[in-house]
Structure formats: structure tokens, C-alpha cells
Short mmCIF file of C-alpha atoms in Angstrom, two decimals:
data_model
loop_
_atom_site.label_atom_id
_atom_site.label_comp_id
_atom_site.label_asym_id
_atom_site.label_seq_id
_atom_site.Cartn_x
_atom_site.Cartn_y
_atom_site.Cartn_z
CA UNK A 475 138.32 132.65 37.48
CA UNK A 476 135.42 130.68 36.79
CA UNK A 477 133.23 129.63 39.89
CA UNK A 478 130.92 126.42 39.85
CA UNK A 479 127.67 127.40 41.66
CA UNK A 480 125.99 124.18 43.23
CA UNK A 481 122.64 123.07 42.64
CA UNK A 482 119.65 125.06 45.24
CA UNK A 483 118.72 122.94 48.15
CA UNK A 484 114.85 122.39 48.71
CA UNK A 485 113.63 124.42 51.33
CA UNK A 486 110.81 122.36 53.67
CA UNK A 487 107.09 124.46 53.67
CA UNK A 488 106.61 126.26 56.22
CA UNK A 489 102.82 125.13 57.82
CA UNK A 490 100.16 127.41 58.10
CA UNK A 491 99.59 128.93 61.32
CA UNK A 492 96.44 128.06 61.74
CA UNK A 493 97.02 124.37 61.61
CA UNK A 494 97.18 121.86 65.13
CA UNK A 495 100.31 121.88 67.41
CA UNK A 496 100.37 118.44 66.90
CA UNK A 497 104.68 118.72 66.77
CA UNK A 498 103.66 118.93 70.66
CA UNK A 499 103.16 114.97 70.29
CA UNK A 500 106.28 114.61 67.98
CA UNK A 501 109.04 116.33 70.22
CA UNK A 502 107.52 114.84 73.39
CA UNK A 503 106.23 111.52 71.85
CA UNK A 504 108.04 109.21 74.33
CA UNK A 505 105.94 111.05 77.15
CA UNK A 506 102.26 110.05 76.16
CA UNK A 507 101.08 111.22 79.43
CA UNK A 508 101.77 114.75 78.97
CA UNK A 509 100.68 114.66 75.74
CA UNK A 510 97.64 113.28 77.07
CA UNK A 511 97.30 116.27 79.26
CA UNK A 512 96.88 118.87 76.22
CA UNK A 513 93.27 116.88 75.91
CA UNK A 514 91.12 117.97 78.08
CA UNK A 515 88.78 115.16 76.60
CA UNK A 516 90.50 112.49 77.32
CA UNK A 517 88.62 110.20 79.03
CA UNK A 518 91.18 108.42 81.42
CA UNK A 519 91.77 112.01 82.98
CA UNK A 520 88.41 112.19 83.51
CA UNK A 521 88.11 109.26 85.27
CA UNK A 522 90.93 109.98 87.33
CA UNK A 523 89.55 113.11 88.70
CA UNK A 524 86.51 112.34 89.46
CA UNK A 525 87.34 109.22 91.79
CA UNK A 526 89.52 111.97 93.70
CA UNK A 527 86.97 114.18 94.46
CA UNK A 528 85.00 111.41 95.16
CA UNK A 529 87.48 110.02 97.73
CA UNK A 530 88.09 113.56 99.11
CA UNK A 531 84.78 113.69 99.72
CA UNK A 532 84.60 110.70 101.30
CA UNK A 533 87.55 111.66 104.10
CA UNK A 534 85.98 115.16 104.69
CA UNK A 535 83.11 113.71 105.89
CA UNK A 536 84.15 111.44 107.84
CA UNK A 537 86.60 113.45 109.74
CA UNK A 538 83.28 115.97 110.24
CA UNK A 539 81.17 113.02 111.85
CA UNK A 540 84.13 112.41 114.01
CA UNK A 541 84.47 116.03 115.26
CA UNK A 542 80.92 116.25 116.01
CA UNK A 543 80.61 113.21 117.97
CA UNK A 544 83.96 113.92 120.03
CA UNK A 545 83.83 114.54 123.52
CA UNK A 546 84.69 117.93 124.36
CA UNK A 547 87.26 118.74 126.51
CA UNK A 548 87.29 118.55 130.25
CA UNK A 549 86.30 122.62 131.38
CA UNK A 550 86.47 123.74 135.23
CA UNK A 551 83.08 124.65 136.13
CA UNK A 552 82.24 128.19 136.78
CA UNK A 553 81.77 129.09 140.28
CA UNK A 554 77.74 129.35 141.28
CA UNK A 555 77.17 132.76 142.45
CA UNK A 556 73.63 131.56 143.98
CA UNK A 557 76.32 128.52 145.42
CA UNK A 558 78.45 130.35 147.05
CA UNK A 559 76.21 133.05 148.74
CA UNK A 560 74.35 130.35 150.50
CA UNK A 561 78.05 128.83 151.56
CA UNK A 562 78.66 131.81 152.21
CA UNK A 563 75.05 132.43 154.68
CA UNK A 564 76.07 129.02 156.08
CA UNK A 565 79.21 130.39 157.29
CA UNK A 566 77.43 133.56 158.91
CA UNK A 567 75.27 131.84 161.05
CA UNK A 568 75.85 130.67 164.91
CA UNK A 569 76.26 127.24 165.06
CA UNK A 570 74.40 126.17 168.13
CA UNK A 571 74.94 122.60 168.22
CA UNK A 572 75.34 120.87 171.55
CA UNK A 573 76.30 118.96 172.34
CA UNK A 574 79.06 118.16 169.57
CA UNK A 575 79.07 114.58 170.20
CA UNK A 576 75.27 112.82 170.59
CA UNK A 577 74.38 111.15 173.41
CA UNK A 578 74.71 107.39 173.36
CA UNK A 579 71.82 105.44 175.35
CA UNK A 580 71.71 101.99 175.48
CA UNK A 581 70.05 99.86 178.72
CA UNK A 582 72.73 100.88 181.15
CA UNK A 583 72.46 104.67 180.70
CA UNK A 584 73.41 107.56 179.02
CA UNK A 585 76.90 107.65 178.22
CA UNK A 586 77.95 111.84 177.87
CA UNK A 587 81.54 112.69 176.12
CA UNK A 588 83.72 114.84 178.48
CA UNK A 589 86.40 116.33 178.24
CA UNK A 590 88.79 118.04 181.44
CA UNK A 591 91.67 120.86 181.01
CA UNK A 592 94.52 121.65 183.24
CA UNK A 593 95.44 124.65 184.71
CA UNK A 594 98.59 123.98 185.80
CA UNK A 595 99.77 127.23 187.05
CA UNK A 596 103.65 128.04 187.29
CA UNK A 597 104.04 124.21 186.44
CA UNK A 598 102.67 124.60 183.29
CA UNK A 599 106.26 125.40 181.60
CA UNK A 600 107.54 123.31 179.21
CA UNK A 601 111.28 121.82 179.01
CA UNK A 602 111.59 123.08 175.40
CA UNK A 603 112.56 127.05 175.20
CA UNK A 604 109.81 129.33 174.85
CA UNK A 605 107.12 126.41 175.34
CA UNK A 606 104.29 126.51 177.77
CA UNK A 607 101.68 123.09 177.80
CA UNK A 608 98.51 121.71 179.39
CA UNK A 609 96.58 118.34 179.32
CA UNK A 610 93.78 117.84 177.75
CA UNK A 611 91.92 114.57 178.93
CA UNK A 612 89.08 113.16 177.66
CA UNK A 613 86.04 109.94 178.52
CA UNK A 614 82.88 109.54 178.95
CA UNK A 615 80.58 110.25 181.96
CA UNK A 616 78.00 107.58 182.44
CA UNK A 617 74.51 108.12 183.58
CA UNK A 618 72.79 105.19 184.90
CA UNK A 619 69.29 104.69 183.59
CA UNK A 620 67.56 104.87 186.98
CA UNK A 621 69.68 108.45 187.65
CA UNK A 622 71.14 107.58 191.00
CA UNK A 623 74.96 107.02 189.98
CA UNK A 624 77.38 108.40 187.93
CA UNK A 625 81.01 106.73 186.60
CA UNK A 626 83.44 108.52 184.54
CA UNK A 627 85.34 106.22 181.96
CA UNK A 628 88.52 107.87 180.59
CA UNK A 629 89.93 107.47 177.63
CA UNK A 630 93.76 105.92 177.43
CA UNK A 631 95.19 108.78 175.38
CA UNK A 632 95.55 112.20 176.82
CA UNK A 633 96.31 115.14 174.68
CA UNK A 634 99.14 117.77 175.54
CA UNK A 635 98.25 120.80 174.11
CA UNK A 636 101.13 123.37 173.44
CA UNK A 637 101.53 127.10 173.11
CA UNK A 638 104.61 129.79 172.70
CA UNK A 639 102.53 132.42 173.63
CA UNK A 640 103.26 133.98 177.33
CA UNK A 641 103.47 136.61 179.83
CA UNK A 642 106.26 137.55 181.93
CA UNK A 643 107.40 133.87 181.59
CA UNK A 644 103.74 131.97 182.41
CA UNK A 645 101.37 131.02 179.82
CA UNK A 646 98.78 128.14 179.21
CA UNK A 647 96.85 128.27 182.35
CA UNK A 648 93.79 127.39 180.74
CA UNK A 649 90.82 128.13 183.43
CA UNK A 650 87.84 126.92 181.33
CA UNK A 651 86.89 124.85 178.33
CA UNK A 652 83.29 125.20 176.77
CA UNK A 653 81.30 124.72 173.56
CA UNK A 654 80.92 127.99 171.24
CA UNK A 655 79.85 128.29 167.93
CA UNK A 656 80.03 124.53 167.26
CA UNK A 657 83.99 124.50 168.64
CA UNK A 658 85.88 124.20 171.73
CA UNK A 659 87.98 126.86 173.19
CA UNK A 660 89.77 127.54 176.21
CA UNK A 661 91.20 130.23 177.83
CA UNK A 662 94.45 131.43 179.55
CA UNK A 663 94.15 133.50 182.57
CA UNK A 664 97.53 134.60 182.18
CA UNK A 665 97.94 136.27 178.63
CA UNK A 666 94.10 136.08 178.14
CA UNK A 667 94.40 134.30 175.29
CA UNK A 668 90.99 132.39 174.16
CA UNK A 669 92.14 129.38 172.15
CA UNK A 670 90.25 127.28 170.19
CA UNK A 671 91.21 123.68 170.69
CA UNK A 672 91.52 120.99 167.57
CA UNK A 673 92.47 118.11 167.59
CA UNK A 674 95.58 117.55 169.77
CA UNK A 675 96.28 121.56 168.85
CA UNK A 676 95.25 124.83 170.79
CA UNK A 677 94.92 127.52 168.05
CA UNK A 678 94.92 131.27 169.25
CA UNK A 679 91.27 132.86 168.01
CA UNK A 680 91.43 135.94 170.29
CA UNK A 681 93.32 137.93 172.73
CA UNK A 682 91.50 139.92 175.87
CA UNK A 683 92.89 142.84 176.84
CA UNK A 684 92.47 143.60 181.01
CA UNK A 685 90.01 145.67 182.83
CA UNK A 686 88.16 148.32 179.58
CA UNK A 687 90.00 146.52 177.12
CA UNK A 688 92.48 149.62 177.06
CA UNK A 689 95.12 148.21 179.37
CA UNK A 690 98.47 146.48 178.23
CA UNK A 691 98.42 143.06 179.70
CA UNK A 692 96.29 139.95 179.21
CA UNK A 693 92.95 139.59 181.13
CA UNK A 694 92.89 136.71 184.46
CA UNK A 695 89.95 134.96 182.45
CA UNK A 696 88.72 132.47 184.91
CA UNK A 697 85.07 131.16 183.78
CA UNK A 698 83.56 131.20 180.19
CA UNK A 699 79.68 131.25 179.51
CA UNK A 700 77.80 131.09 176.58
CA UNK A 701 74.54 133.69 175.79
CA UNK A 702 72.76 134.81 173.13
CA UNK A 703 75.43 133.14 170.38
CA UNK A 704 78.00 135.17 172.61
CA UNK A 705 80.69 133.87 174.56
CA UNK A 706 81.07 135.72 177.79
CA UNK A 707 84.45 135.88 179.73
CA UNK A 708 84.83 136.48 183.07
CA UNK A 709 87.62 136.77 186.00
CA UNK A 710 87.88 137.24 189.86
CA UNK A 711 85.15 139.34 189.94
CA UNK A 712 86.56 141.22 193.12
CA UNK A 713 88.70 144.23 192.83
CA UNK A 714 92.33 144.47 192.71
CA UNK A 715 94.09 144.23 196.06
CA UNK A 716 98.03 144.39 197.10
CA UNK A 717 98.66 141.26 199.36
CA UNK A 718 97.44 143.64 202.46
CA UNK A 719 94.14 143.90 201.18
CA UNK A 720 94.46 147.86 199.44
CA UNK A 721 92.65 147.91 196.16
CA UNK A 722 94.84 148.81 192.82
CA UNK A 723 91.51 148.95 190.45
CA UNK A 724 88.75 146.96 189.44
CA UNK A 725 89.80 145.82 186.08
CA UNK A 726 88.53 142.18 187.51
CA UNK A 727 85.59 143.41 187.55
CA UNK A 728 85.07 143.54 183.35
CA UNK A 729 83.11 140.79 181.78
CA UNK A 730 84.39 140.46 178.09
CA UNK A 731 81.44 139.84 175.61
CA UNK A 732 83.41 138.07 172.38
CA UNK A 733 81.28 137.44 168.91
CA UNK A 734 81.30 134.11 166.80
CA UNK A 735 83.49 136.08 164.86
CA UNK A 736 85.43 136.71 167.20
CA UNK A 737 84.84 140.73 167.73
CA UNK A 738 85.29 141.66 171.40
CA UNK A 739 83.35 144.24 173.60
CA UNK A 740 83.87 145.07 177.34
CA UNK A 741 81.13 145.29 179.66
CA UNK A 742 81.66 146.72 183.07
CA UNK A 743 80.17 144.37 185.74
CA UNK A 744 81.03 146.00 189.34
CA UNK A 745 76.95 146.26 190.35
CA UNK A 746 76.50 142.75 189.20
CA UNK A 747 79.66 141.29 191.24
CA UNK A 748 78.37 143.67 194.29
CA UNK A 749 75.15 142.36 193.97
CA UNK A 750 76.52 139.00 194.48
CA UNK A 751 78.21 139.61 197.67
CA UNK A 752 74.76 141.11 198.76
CA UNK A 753 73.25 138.00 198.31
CA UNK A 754 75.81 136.36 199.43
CA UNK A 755 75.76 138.78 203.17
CA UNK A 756 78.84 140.22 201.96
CA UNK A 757 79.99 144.13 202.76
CA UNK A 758 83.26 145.29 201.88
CA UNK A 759 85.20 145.06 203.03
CA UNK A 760 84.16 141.24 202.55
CA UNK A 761 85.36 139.37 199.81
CA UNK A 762 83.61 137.02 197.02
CA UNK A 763 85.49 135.47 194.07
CA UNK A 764 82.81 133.99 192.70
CA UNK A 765 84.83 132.68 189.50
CA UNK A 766 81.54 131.26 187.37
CA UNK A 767 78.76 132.24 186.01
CA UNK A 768 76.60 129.87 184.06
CA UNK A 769 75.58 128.23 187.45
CA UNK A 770 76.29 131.10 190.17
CA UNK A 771 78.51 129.82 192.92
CA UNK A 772 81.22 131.41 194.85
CA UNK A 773 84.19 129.71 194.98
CA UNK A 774 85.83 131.84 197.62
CA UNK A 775 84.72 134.34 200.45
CA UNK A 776 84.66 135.74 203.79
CA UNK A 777 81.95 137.86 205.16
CA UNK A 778 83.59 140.64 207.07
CA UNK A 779 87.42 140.21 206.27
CA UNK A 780 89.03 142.06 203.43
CA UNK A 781 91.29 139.72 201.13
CA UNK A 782 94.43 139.56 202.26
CA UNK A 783 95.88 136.12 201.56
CA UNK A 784 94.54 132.44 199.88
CA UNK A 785 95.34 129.71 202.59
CA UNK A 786 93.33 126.63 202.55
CA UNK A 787 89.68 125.47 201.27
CA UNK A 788 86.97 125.70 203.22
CA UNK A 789 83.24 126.00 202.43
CA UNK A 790 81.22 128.29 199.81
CA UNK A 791 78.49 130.97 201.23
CA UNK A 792 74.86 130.34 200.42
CA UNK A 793 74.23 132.88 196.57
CA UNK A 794 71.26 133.98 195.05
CA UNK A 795 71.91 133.94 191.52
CA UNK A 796 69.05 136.80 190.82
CA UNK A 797 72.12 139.32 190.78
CA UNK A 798 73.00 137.50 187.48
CA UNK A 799 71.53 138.97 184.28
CA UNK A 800 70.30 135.80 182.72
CA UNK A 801 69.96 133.33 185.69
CA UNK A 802 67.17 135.55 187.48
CA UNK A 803 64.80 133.84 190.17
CA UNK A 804 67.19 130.94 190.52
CA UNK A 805 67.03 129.37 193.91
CA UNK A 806 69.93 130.33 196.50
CA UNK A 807 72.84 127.52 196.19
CA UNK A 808 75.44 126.07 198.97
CA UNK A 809 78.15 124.62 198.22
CA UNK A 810 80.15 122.79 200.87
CA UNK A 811 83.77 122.25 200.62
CA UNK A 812 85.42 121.92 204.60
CA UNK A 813 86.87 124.66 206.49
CA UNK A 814 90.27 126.72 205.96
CA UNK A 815 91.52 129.73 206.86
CA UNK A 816 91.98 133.67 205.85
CA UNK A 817 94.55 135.85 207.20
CA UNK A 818 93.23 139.31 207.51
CA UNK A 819 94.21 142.69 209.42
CA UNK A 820 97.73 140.68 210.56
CA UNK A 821 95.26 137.90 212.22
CA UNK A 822 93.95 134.36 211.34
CA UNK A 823 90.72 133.97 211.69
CA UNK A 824 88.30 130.87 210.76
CA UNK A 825 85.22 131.74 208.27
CA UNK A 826 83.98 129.84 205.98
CA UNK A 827 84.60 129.74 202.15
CA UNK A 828 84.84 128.25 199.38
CA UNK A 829 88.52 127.50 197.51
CA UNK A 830 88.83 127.21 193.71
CA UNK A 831 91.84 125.56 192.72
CA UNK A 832 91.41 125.53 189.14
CA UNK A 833 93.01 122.29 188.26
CA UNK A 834 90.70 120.80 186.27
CA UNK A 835 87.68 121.82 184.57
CA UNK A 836 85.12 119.78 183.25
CA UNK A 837 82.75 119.93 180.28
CA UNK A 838 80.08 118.09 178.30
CA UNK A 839 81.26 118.33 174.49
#
């Protein structure tokens, strides 16, 4: 069998290798821009770039300018050490202002704020359960300018002042209200509770302990002075009787010497309280209660008969107050208050003393 062999086809050259990848541009020629890209001279590139670095640029600093002229953020400020030390020192010292409210003078007078406290003894219970109140009242006391008269103007409201503190179902029979420290307290000669009073509130600050300060009930505080940035706290001043006249102890006979801060000591005052019913002509078994101290007055006593039994008023013994630590070469004081009565030895007999009735007592504040 014959076969017909056809004619060679003509092979296309192969290119050198060495010659431009310009078949790039022939496979891709309907996409000029990436052919434009295997330049790196091309000139519209270039142009390209450099307005974005430009414009980058451009933003960066702007967006620097604007973080250094923002205002930082709102920061607590540190506490001052050097601040709060002299707080601190402020808070240390004794307050001795007094009185808390100035003066007011005008062509009439002086015009004094006052203020009065009740002790309102086994009335002093409240209707609520476990309540016990007291009034607090307060005005002004008016001084005329030439000295010879004094009015009182009250004010309309009165404060009631509540506690739930007690003992043996009695409580708030406040005996005294003074100026301490800057503050005014009171104190309750039942539980012998010293409250500080604020407002329309009575705030327990510190409780007094009877007689050394070792005994479990509340001391009979009675009068409150103030010393040497110390609040003294005092009660009957006369020993401890049964209702016939036999003495128990003299735990009434303990002055309680309380701090700004409100630390306590107990200072036993028998000699003083004896030397006061010395000067007063008293021997036991005569009886003083002299019931203040600041201004040295008895407010109870009988020369020669032993305490037996509180009747009626009568009138207050002449007192020297040099028996007092800090009121020494005073003059001798009487006090005249009528005439009552004192049962002693199973008779009545007529003397004359004084009556406190601690009702109401009065202060400058």
C-alpha cells in the first residue's frame, strides 16, 4: 500500500529569551491599566502617588494638631496630704466659741438667744412603745440698754426631742443644757446619758457610768460645767440615803470629767461637797444638795436634820463658793426661795432650804 505523506507545516520561531515580555501587553491588551503597572516609569502612576502621600500627609497632621490642642480629660484631684493634716488639726482643737449665736444690739438692748430644756420626770414617757421625750424651747432674752429690765421673747416653735434609750422604764430627764466644744448637749439623770442636741434631734455622744465609773447603772447627772475645754458632770452631791435617812454609798458624790472627744474620767469629790456644807454651817448629819456648780448655790438643805424626805420649797442657805476648785474667793451667795418643810427623825420640822425642781433649765447659746 502506497501512503501519501502531506506537505510539512511551518513551525512559528521561537523568540529569544532575552527579548521584552511585551506578550504581557498582547494577552492582557484590553486592560491598559495593568499593563501600565509593569512601568514603573509611567508618569500618570507617578502622579498618582505622590498626591496620596501628599494628602496623607495632610490628614496626619491635622489629626496631630487636634490631639494636642484637646482638652484632657476630667481627673479627680489627688487628696493634699499638707490639706488634710491641717483639716485634720482643725478637727483636734477645742472649739471655744460662745456664745454660738452673736449678740444682736440695736438701741433697745442686747437681745441674747436662749434656749430652756425639760425635765419632765416620770411624765417624760412617750405614747409610742419604747419612746421617752422632752421639750426643747427656745427665744431670746432681752437686755435693755440702761440694764435695769429683762423680757424673754419666745419663739412660736418648740422642739420635742426624742430618745429610746432608758432605765428601768424612765429616760429623757434632761437636767442641764450647756455649750461644749462649739455644741449643745444635755444630759439625762436617769441613764446618764450626755446627748448632744441638733437640730430638732438629741444624739447620744456619751454614757456615765455611777459613782467610780465601775458601777452598772447610769449616773443622776444633775448640773453640767464647762473647764479647761472639759465638760464637768455633776449630781446630788450628798451621799446615798434610804428614805429614813441611812446612807447606801456616796457614788453622788463623783464628778465626771468628759473630753471634747468624748473620753471620760471620774474624779472623787466628797471633800469638795463637805466643804460646801461647811460653808454652808452644815454637819452631818445636815444635808446640802447643792446641784450646780458653775455659780455655787445650794438648791436644797437643812442644817442639823439628816435627809429623810423632799416636801416643799423653801429658801437656800448662805455658800461660800471657795470650797469650789475654780470659783475660789467668790463672795458668799443667798438665794431666797420661801419656806417648806423636811421631815426628819419621824418629825416635821421648819428650816429653811432651798428646792430644785428641775423643770426647766436655762442657757445662753
Amino acid at each position: 500500500m502506497m501512503c501519501r505523506l502531506s506537505s510539512p507545516r511551518r513551525l512559528m520561531p521561537v523568540p529569544p529569551c532575552h527579548e521584552s515580555m511585551s506578550p504581557l501587553r498582547i494577552s492582557v491588551g484590553s486592560l491598559p491599566v495593568l499593563a501600565s503597572m509593569t512601568k514603573g516609569a509611567d508618569p500618570r502612576f507617578r502622579l498618582r502617588w505622590r498626591a496620596i502621600v501628599l494628602s496623607s500627609a495632610c490628614v496626619g497632621f491635622v489629626l496631630l494638631l487636634f490631639c494636642l490642642h484637646r482638652s484632657p480629660p476630667a481627673r479627680p484631684i489627688p487628696p493634699n496630704p499638707h490639706g488634710r493634716h491641717l483639716r485634720l488639726q482643725e478637727e483636734d482643737r477645742y472649739n471655744d466659741t460662745y456664745p454660738l449665736s452673736p449678740p444682736q444690739r440695736n438701741p433697745e438692748g442686747v437681745r441674747y438667744r436662749i434656749g430652756v430644756i425639760a425635765d419632765l420626770d416620770t411624765q417624760s414617757r412617750g405614747s409610742e412603745e419604747h419612746t421617752w421625750f422632752s421639750y426643747l424651747k427656745k427665744g431670746y432674752l432681752v437686755l435693755s440698754a440702761s440694764g435695769d429690765s429683762v423680757t424673754v421673747e419666745w419663739d412660736k416653735e418648740e422642739s420635742v426631742l426624742q430618745s429610746h434609750l432608758a432605765e428601768k422604764g424612765r429616760g429623757m430627764e434632761l437636767s442641764e443644757l450647756v455649750v461644749f466644744n462649739g455644741k449643745l448637749y444635755s444630759v439625762d439623770d436617769r441613764t446618764g446619758v450626755v446627748y448632744q442636741i441638733e437640730g430638732n434631734k438629741a444624739v447620744p455622744w456619751v454614757i456615765l457610768s455611777d459613782g467610780d465609773g465601775t458601777v452598772g447603772k447610769g449616773f443622776k447627772a444633775e448640773w453640767l460645767a464647762v473647764k479647761d475645754e472639759h465638760l464637768y458632770v455633776g449630781g446630788l452631791g450628798k451621799e446615798w440615803t434610804t428614805t429614813t435617812g441611812e446612807v447606801v454609798n456616796e457614788n453622788p458624790e463623783w464628778v465626771k470629767v468628759v473630753g471634747y472627744k468624748g473620753d471620760v474620767s471620774h474624779e472623787n469629790w466628797v471633800v469638795n461637797y463637805n466643804a460646801l456644807r461647811a460653808a454652808a454651817g452644815i454637819r452631818p448629819p445636815g444635808m446640802e444638795l447643792p446641784l450646780v456648780a458653775a455659780c455655787p448655790l445650794p438648791c436644797l438643805g437643812s442644817p442639823h436634820s439628816r435627809w429623810e424626805q423632799l416636801l416643799e420649797g423653801g429658801t437656800a442657805r448662805a455658800v461660800s463658793s471657795s470650797c469650789v476648785p475654780w470659783a475660789k474667793g467668790a463672795p458668799a451667795l443667798l438665794w431666797g426661795v420661801g419656806r417648806g418643810r423636811l421631815r426628819a427623825g419621824g418629825s416635821e420640822n421648819t428650816h429653811s432650804f432651798g428646792l430644785h425642781v428641775s423643770v426647766l433649765c436655762c442657757s445662753i447659746f
